[in-house]
mmCIF file of C-alpha atoms in Angstrom:
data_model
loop_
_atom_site.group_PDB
_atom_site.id
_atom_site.type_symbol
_atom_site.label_atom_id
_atom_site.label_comp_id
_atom_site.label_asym_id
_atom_site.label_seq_id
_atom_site.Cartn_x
_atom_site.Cartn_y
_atom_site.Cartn_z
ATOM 1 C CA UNK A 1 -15.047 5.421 -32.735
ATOM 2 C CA UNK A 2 -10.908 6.338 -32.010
ATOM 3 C CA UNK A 3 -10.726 9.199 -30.817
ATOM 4 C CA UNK A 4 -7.313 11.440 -30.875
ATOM 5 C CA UNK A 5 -4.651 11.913 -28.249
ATOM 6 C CA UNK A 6 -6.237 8.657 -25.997
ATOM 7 C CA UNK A 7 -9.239 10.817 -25.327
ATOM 8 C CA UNK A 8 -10.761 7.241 -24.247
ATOM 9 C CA UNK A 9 -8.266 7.140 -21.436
ATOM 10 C CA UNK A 10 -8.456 10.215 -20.612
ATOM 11 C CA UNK A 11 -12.064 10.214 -20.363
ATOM 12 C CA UNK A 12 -12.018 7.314 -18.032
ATOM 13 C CA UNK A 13 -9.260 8.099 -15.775
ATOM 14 C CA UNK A 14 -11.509 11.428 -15.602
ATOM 15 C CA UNK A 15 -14.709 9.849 -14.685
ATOM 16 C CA UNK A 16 -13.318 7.377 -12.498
ATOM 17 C CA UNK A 17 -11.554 10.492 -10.351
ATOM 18 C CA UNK A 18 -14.847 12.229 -9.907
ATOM 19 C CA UNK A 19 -16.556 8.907 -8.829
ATOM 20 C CA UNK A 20 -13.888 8.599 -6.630
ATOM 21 C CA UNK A 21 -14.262 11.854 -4.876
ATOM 22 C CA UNK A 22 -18.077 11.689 -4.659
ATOM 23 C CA UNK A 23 -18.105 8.185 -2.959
ATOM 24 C CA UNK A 24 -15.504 9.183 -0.812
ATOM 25 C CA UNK A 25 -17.473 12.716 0.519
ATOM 26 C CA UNK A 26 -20.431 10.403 0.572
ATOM 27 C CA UNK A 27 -18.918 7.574 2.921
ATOM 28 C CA UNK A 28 -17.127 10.402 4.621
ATOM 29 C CA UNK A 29 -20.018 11.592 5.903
ATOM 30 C CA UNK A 30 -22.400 8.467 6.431
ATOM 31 C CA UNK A 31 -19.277 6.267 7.673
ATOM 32 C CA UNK A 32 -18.844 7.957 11.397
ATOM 33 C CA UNK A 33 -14.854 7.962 10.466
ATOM 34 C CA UNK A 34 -15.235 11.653 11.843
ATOM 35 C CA UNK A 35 -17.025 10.750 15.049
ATOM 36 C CA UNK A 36 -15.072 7.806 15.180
ATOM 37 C CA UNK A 37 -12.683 7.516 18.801
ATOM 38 C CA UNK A 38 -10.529 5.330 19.515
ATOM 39 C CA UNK A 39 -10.963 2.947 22.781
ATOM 40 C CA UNK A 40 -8.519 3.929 25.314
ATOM 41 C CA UNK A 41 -5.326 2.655 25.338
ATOM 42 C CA UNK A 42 -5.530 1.675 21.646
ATOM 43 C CA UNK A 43 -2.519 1.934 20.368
ATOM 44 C CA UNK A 44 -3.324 4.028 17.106
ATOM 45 C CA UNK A 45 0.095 4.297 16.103
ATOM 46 C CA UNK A 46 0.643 0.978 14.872
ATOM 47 C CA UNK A 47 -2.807 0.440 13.519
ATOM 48 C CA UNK A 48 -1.535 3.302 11.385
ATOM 49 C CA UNK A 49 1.774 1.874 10.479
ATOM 50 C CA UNK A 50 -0.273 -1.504 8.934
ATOM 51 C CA UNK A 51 -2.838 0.471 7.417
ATOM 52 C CA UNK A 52 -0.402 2.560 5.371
ATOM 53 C CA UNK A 53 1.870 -0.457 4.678
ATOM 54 C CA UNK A 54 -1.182 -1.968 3.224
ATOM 55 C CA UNK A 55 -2.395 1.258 1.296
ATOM 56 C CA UNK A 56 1.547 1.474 -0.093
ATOM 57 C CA UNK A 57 1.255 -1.698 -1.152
ATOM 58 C CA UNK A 58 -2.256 -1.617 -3.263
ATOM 59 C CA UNK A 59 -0.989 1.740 -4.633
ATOM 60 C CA UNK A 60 2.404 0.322 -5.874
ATOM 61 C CA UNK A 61 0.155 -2.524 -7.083
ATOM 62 C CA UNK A 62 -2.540 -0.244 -8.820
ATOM 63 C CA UNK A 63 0.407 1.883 -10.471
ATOM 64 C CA UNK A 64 2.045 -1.444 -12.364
ATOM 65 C CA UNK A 65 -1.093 -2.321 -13.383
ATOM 66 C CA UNK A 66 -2.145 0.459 -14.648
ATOM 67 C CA UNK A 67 1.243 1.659 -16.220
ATOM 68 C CA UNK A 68 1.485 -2.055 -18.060
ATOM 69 C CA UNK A 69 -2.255 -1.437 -19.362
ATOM 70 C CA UNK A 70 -1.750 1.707 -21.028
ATOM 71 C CA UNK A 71 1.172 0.697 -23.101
ATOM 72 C CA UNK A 72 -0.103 -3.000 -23.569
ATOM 73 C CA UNK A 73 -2.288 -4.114 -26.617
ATOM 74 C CA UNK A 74 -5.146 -3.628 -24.678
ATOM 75 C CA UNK A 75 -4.730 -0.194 -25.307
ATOM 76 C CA UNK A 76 -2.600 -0.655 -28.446
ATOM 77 C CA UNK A 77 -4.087 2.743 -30.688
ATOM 78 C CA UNK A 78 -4.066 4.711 -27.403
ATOM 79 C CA UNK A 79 -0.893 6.435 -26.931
ATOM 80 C CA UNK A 80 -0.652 7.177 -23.091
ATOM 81 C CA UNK A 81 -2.680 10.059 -22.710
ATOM 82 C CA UNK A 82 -1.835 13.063 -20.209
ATOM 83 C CA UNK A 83 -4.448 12.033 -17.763
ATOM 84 C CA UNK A 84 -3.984 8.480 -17.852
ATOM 85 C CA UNK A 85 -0.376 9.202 -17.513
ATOM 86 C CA UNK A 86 -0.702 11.534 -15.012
ATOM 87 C CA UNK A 87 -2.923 9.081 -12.939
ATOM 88 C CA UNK A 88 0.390 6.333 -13.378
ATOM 89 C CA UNK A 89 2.540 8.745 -11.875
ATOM 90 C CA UNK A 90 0.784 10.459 -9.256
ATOM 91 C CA UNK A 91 -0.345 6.805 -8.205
ATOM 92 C CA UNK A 92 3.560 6.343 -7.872
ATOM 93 C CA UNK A 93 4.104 9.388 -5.972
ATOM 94 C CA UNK A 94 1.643 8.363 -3.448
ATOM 95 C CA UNK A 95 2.774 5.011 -3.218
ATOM 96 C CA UNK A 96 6.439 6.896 -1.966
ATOM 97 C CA UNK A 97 4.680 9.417 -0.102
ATOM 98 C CA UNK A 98 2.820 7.120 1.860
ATOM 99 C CA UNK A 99 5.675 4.267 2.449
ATOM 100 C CA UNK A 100 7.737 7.522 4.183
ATOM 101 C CA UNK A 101 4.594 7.660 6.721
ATOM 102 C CA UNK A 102 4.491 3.927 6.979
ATOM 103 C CA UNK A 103 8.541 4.154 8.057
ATOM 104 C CA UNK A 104 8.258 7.600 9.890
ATOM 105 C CA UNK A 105 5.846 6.499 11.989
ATOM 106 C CA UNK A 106 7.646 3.520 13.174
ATOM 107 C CA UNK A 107 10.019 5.948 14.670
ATOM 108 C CA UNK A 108 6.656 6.988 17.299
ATOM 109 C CA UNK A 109 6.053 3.406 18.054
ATOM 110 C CA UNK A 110 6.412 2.029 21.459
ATOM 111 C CA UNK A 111 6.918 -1.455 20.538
ATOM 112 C CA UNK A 112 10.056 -1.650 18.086
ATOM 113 C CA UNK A 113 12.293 1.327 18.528
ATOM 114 C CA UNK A 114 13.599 1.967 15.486
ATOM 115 C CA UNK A 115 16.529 4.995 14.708
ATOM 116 C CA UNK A 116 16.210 7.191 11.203
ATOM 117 C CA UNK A 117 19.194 5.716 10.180
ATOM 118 C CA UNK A 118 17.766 1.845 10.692
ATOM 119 C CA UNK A 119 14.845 3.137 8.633
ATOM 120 C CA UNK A 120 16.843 4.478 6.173
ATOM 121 C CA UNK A 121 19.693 2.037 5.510
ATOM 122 C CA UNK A 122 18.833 -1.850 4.824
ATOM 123 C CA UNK A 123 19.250 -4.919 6.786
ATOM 124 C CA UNK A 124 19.955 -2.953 10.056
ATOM 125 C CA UNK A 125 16.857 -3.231 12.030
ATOM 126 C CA UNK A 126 15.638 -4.760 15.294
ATOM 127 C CA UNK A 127 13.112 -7.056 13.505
ATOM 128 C CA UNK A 128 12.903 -8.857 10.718
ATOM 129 C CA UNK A 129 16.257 -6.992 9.451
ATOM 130 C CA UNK A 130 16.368 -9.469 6.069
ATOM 131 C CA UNK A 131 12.401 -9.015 5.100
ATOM 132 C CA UNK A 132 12.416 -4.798 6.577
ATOM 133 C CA UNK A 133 15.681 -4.519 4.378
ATOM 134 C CA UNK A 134 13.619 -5.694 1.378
ATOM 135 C CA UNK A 135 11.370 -3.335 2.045
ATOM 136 C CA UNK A 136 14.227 -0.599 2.224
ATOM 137 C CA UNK A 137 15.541 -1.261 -1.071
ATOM 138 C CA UNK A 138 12.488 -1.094 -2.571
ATOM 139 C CA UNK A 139 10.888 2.097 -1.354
ATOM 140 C CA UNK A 140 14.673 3.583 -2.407
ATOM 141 C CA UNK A 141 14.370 1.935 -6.040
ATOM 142 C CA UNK A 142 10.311 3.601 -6.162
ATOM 143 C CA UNK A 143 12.331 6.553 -5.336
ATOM 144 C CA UNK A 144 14.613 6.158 -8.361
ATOM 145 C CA UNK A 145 12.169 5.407 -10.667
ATOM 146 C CA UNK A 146 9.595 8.007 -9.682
ATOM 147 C CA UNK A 147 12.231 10.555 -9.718
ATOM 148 C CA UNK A 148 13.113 10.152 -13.394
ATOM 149 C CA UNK A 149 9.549 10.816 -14.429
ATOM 150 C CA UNK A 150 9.868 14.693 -15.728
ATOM 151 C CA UNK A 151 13.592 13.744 -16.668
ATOM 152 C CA UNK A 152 12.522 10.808 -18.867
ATOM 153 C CA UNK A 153 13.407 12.994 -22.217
ATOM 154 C CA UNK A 154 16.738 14.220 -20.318
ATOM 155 C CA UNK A 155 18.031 10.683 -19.963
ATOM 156 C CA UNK A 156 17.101 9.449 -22.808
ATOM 157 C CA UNK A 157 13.990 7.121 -23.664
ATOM 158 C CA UNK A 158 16.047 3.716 -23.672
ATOM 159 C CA UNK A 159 18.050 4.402 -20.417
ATOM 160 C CA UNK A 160 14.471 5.507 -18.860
ATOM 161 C CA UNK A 161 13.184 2.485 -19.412
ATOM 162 C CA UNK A 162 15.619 0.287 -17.859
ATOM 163 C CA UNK A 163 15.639 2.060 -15.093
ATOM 164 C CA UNK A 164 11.658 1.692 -15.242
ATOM 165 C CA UNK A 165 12.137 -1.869 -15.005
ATOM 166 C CA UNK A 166 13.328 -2.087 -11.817
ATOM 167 C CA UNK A 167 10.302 -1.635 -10.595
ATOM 168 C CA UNK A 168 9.080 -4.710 -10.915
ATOM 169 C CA UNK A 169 12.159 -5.790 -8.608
ATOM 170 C CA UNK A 170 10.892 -3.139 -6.019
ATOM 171 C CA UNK A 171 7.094 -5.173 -6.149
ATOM 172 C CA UNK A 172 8.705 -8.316 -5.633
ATOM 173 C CA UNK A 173 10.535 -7.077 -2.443
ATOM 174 C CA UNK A 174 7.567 -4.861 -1.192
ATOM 175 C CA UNK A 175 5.194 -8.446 -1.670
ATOM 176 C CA UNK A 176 8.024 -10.470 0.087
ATOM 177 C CA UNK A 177 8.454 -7.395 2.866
ATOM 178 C CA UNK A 178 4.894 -7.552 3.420
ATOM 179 C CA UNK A 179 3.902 -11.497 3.607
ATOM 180 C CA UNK A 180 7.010 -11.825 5.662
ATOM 181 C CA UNK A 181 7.288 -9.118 7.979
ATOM 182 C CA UNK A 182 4.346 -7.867 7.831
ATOM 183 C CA UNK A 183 1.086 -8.473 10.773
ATOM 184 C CA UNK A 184 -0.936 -8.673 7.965
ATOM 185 C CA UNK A 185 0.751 -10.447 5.896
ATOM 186 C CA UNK A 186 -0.787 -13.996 7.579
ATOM 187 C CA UNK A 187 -4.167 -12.882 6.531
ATOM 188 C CA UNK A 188 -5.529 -15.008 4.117
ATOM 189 C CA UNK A 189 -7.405 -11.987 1.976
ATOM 190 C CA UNK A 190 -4.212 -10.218 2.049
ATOM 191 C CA UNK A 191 -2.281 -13.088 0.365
ATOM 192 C CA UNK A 192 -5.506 -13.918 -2.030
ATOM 193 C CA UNK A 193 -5.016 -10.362 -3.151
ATOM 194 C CA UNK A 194 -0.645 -10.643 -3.441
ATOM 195 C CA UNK A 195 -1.238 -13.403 -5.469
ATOM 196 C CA UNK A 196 -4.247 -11.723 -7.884
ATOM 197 C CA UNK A 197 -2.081 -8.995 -8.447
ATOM 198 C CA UNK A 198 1.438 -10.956 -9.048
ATOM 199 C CA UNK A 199 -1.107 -12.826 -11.530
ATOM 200 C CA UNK A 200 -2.371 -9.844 -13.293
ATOM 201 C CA UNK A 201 0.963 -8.566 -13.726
ATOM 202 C CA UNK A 202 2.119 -11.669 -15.235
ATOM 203 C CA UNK A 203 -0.706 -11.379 -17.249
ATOM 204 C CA UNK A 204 0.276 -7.999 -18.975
ATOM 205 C CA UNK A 205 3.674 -8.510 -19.102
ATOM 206 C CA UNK A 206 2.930 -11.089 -21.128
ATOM 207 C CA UNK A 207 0.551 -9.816 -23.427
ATOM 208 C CA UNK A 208 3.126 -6.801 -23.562
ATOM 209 C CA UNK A 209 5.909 -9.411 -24.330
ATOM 210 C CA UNK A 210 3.755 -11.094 -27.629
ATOM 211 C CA UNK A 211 2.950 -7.692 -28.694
ATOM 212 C CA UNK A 212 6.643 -6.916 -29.247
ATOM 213 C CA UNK A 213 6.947 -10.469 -30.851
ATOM 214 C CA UNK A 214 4.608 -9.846 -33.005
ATOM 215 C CA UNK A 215 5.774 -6.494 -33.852
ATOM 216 C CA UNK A 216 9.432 -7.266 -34.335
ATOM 217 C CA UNK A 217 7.859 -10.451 -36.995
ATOM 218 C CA UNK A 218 5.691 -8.173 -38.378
ATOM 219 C CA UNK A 219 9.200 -5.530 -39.127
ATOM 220 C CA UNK A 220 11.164 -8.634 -40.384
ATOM 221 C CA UNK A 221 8.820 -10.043 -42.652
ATOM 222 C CA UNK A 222 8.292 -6.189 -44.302
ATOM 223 C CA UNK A 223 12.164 -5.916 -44.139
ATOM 224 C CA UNK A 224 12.077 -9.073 -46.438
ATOM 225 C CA UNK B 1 -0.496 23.091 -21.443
ATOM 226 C CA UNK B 2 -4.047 24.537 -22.223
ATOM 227 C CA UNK B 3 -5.943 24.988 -18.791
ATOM 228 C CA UNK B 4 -8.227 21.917 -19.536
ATOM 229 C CA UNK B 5 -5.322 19.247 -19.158
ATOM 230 C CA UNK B 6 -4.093 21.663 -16.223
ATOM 231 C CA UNK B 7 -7.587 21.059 -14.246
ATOM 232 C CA UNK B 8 -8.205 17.564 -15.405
ATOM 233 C CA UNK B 9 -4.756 16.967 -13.699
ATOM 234 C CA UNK B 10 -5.826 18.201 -10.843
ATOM 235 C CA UNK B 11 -9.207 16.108 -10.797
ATOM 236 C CA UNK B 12 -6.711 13.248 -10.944
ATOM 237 C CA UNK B 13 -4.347 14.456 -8.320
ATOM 238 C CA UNK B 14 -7.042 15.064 -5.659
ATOM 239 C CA UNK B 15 -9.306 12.618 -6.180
ATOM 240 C CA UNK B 16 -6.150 9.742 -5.810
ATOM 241 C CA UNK B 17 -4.764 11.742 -2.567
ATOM 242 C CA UNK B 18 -8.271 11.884 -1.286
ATOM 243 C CA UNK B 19 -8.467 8.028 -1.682
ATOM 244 C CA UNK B 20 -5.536 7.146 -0.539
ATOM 245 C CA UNK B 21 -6.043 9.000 2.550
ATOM 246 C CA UNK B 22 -9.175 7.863 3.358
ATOM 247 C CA UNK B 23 -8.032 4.229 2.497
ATOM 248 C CA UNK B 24 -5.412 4.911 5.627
ATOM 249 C CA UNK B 25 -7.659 6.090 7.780
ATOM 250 C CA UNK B 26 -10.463 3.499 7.445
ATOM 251 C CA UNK B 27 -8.168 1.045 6.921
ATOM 252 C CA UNK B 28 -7.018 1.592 10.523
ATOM 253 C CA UNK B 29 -10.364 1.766 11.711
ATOM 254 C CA UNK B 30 -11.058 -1.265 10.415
ATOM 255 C CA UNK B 31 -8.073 -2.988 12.194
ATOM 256 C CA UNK B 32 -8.655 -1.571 15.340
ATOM 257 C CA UNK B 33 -12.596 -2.936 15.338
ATOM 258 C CA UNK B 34 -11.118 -5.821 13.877
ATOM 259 C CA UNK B 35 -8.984 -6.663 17.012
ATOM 260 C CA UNK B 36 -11.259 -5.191 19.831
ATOM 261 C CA UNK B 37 -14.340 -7.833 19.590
ATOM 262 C CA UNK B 38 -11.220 -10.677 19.306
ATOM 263 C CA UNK B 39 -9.602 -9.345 22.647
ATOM 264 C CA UNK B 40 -12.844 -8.512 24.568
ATOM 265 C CA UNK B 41 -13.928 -12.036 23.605
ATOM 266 C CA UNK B 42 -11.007 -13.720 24.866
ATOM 267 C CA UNK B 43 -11.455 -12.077 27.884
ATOM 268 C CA UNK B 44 -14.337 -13.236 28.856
ATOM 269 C CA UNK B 45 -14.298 -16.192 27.599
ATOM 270 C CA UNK B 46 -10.842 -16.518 29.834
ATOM 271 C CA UNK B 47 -12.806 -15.262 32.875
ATOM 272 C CA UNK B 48 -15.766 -18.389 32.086
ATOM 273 C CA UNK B 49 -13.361 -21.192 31.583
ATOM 274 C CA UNK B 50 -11.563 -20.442 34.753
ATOM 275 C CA UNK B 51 -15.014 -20.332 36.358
ATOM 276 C CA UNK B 52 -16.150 -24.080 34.658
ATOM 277 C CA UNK B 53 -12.717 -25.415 35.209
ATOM 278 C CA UNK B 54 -11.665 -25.060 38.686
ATOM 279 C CA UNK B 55 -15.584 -24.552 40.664
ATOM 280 C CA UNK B 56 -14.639 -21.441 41.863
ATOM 281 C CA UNK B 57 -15.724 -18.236 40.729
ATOM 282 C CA UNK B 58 -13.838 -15.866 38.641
ATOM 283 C CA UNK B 59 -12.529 -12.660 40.223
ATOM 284 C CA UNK B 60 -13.993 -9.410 38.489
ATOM 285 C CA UNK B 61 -10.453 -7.659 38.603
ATOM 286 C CA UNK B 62 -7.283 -9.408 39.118
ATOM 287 C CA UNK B 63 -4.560 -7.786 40.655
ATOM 288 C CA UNK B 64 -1.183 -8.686 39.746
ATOM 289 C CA UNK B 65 1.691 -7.589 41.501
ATOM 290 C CA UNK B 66 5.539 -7.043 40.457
ATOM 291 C CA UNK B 67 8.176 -9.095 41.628
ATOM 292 C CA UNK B 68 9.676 -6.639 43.782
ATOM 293 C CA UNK B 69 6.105 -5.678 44.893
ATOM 294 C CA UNK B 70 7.107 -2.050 43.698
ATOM 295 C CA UNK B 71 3.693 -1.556 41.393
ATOM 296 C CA UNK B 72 0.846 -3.630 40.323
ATOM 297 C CA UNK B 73 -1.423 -3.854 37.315
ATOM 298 C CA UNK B 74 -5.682 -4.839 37.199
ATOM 299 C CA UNK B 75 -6.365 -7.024 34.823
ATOM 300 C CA UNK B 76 -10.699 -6.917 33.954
ATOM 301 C CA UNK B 77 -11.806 -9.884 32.174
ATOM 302 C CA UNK B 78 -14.369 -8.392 30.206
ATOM 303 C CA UNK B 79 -11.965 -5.682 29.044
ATOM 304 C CA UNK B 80 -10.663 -4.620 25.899
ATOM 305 C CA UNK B 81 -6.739 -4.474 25.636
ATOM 306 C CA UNK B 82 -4.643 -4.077 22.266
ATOM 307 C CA UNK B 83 -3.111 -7.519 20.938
ATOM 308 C CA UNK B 84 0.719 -6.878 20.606
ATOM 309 C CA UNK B 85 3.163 -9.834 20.814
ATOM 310 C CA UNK B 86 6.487 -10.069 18.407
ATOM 311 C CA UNK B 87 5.167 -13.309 16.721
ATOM 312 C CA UNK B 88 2.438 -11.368 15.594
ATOM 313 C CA UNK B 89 4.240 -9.268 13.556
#
C-alpha cells in the first residue's frame, strides 16, 4: 500500500524517535550514568572532547546516510516527507552543535592550549595543525550547508544543491581529522566503522547515480 | 503547518537531542572505564616485575623528587592515574 505525502517515512522516523526516547529513559535509569563519579584526578575534560568528536562524527555520518536514502531509489515514490526531512536536518544541526562543544572544550583543556582564534581559523594549531585544519574546514562547510536549509527555495533549488554537495568534502575531512588526529582514531572498531560508513555512502551514491542514468535514458528514449 | 507535523517535529527534535546527549555522556564514561582497569593494571603489574626482576621488594609509594629538590610527587603502584602522552593523540 503507497501511502501519500511519504507517510511511510514519516511513520518510521516517528516510531524510531519514540523508541529512541524510551530506551534512552530506560538505560538512563538502570545504567548508573547518574550515580556515576568520576575517579579523582580523571581528567573529564578530555574524555569529553573524544566522546563528542566521536558523537559528531556518527551524527555527520547518520545525516548522509540518511539524506542519500530518502532521495535514492530506495525510496523512489516517497518524496522526502516533513519528518523524515526534519530528522536529516536536525541530525545536521546536532552534528554542528556538538562539533562547537568538541572545539570549545578544547579551550578548558590542560594538555593542548588552544586560543579561539586557533580553533576557529585552519592550519594554526599546536597539534596536528594539517589533520585539526581539516577538521576546521569541515565543521565551517557543515556550517554552510546547514545554514541554507530554510533558504533552499531563496537560492534557488540548483545552486542549493551544489552547495549540498560539499558535504561530502566536509565527511572526507572530518574521517581524515579523526583517523589522523584523533586518540581514537587508532582503534580498530573506530576505523571498522569509518570504513562501513565510507562504504555505505558509496553505496547510495551510486544507486543515486544509476537512478539518474536511468532516468535521463528513460527522457531520451520518450524524447525520440 | 497543522499542529500534527508541528508535534511530530518535535518527537523528532527531542528524541535526536536526547540521544545525542546521552551518546556524549556514556560515551565518556565508557572511555574513562576503558582506560582506568589499563592504568591500574600497569601499575601493578610495574610494581611485580620490579619485585621478580631485581630480588628486592617493591616499595608501596615511591617518592620522587624534583631536580632542584623544590617539591616531590608519590607515585602508588596499585593506583589509578589518567593515560595522557602526545603520541597518544
Amino acid at each position: 500500500m503507497k501511502l501519500k505525502n511519504n507517510a511511510w517515512l514519516d511513520a518510521i522516523a516517528l516510531i524510531f524517535s519514540v523508541v529512541v526516547i524510551g530506551l534512552s529513559v530506560k538505560w538512563l535509569v538502570s545504567s548508573g550514568l547518574l550515580e556515576f563519579r568520576p575517579a579523582e584526578g580523571t581528567n573529564v575534560v578530555w574524555y569529553l572532547v573524544r566522546s563528542t568528536g566521536i558523537v559528531a562524527y556518527l551524527l555527520l555520518l547518520a545525516s548522509m546516510v540518511w539524506g542519500l536514502f530518502i532521495t535514492s531509489k530506495f525510496a523512489r515514490n516517497w518524496s522526502p516527507g516533513v519528518v523524515s526531512l526534519t530528522m536529516h536536518s536536525t541530525v545536521s544541526y546536532l552534528a554542528i552543535v556538538i562539533s562547537v562543544i568538541h572545539a570549545g572544550l578544547l579551550l578548558f583543556d590542560d594538555y593542548l592550549t588552544y586560543t579561539l582564534r586557533e580553533l576557529m581559523v585552519p592550519f594554526t594549531g599546536p597539534y596536528q595543525p594539517f589533520w585539526v585544519g581539516m577538521g576546521i574546514i569541515a565543521f565551517w562547510l557543515m556550517v554552510l550547508v546547514s545554514v541554507t536549509f530554510p533558504i533552499r527555495k531563496l537560492m534557488g533549488y540548483r545552486r542549493w544543491l551544489w552547495l549540498h554537495y560539499a558535504s561530502y568534502a566536509a565527511y572526507g575531512m572530518v574521517a581524515g581529522h579523526a583517523v589522523f588526529a584523533g586518540t581514537d582514531g587508532t582503534n580498530t572498531g573506530f576505523r571498522l566503522l569509518s570504513v562501513g560508513g565510507i562504504a555505505v555512502i558509496i553505496m547510495l551514491v551510486g544507486a543515486r547515480s544509476e537512478e539518474r542514468e536511468n532516468r535521463a535514458k528513460s527522457v531520451e528514449m520518450a524524447a525520440g | 503547518m497543522n499542529n500534527g507535523h508541528r508535534s511530530r517535529k518535535l518527537v523528532v527534535r527531542s528524541a535526536l537531542a536526547a540521544s545525542s546527549t546521552i551518546a556524549v555522556l556514556a560515551g565518556a564514561q565508557a572511555l574513562m572505564m576503558q582506560d582506568a582497569p589499563t592504568n591500574t593494571a600497569d601499575a601493578e603489574s610495574l610494581g611485580q616485575t620490579s619485585t621478580q626482576d631485581l630480588g628486592v621488594s617493591a616499595p608501596s609509594t615511591t617518592t620522587i623528587r624534583s631536580s632542584d629538590g623544590s617539591s616531590t610527587s608519590r607515585f602508588t603502584p596499585s593506583q589509578t592515574f589518567p593515560q595522557r602522552s602526545r603520541s597518544s593523540r
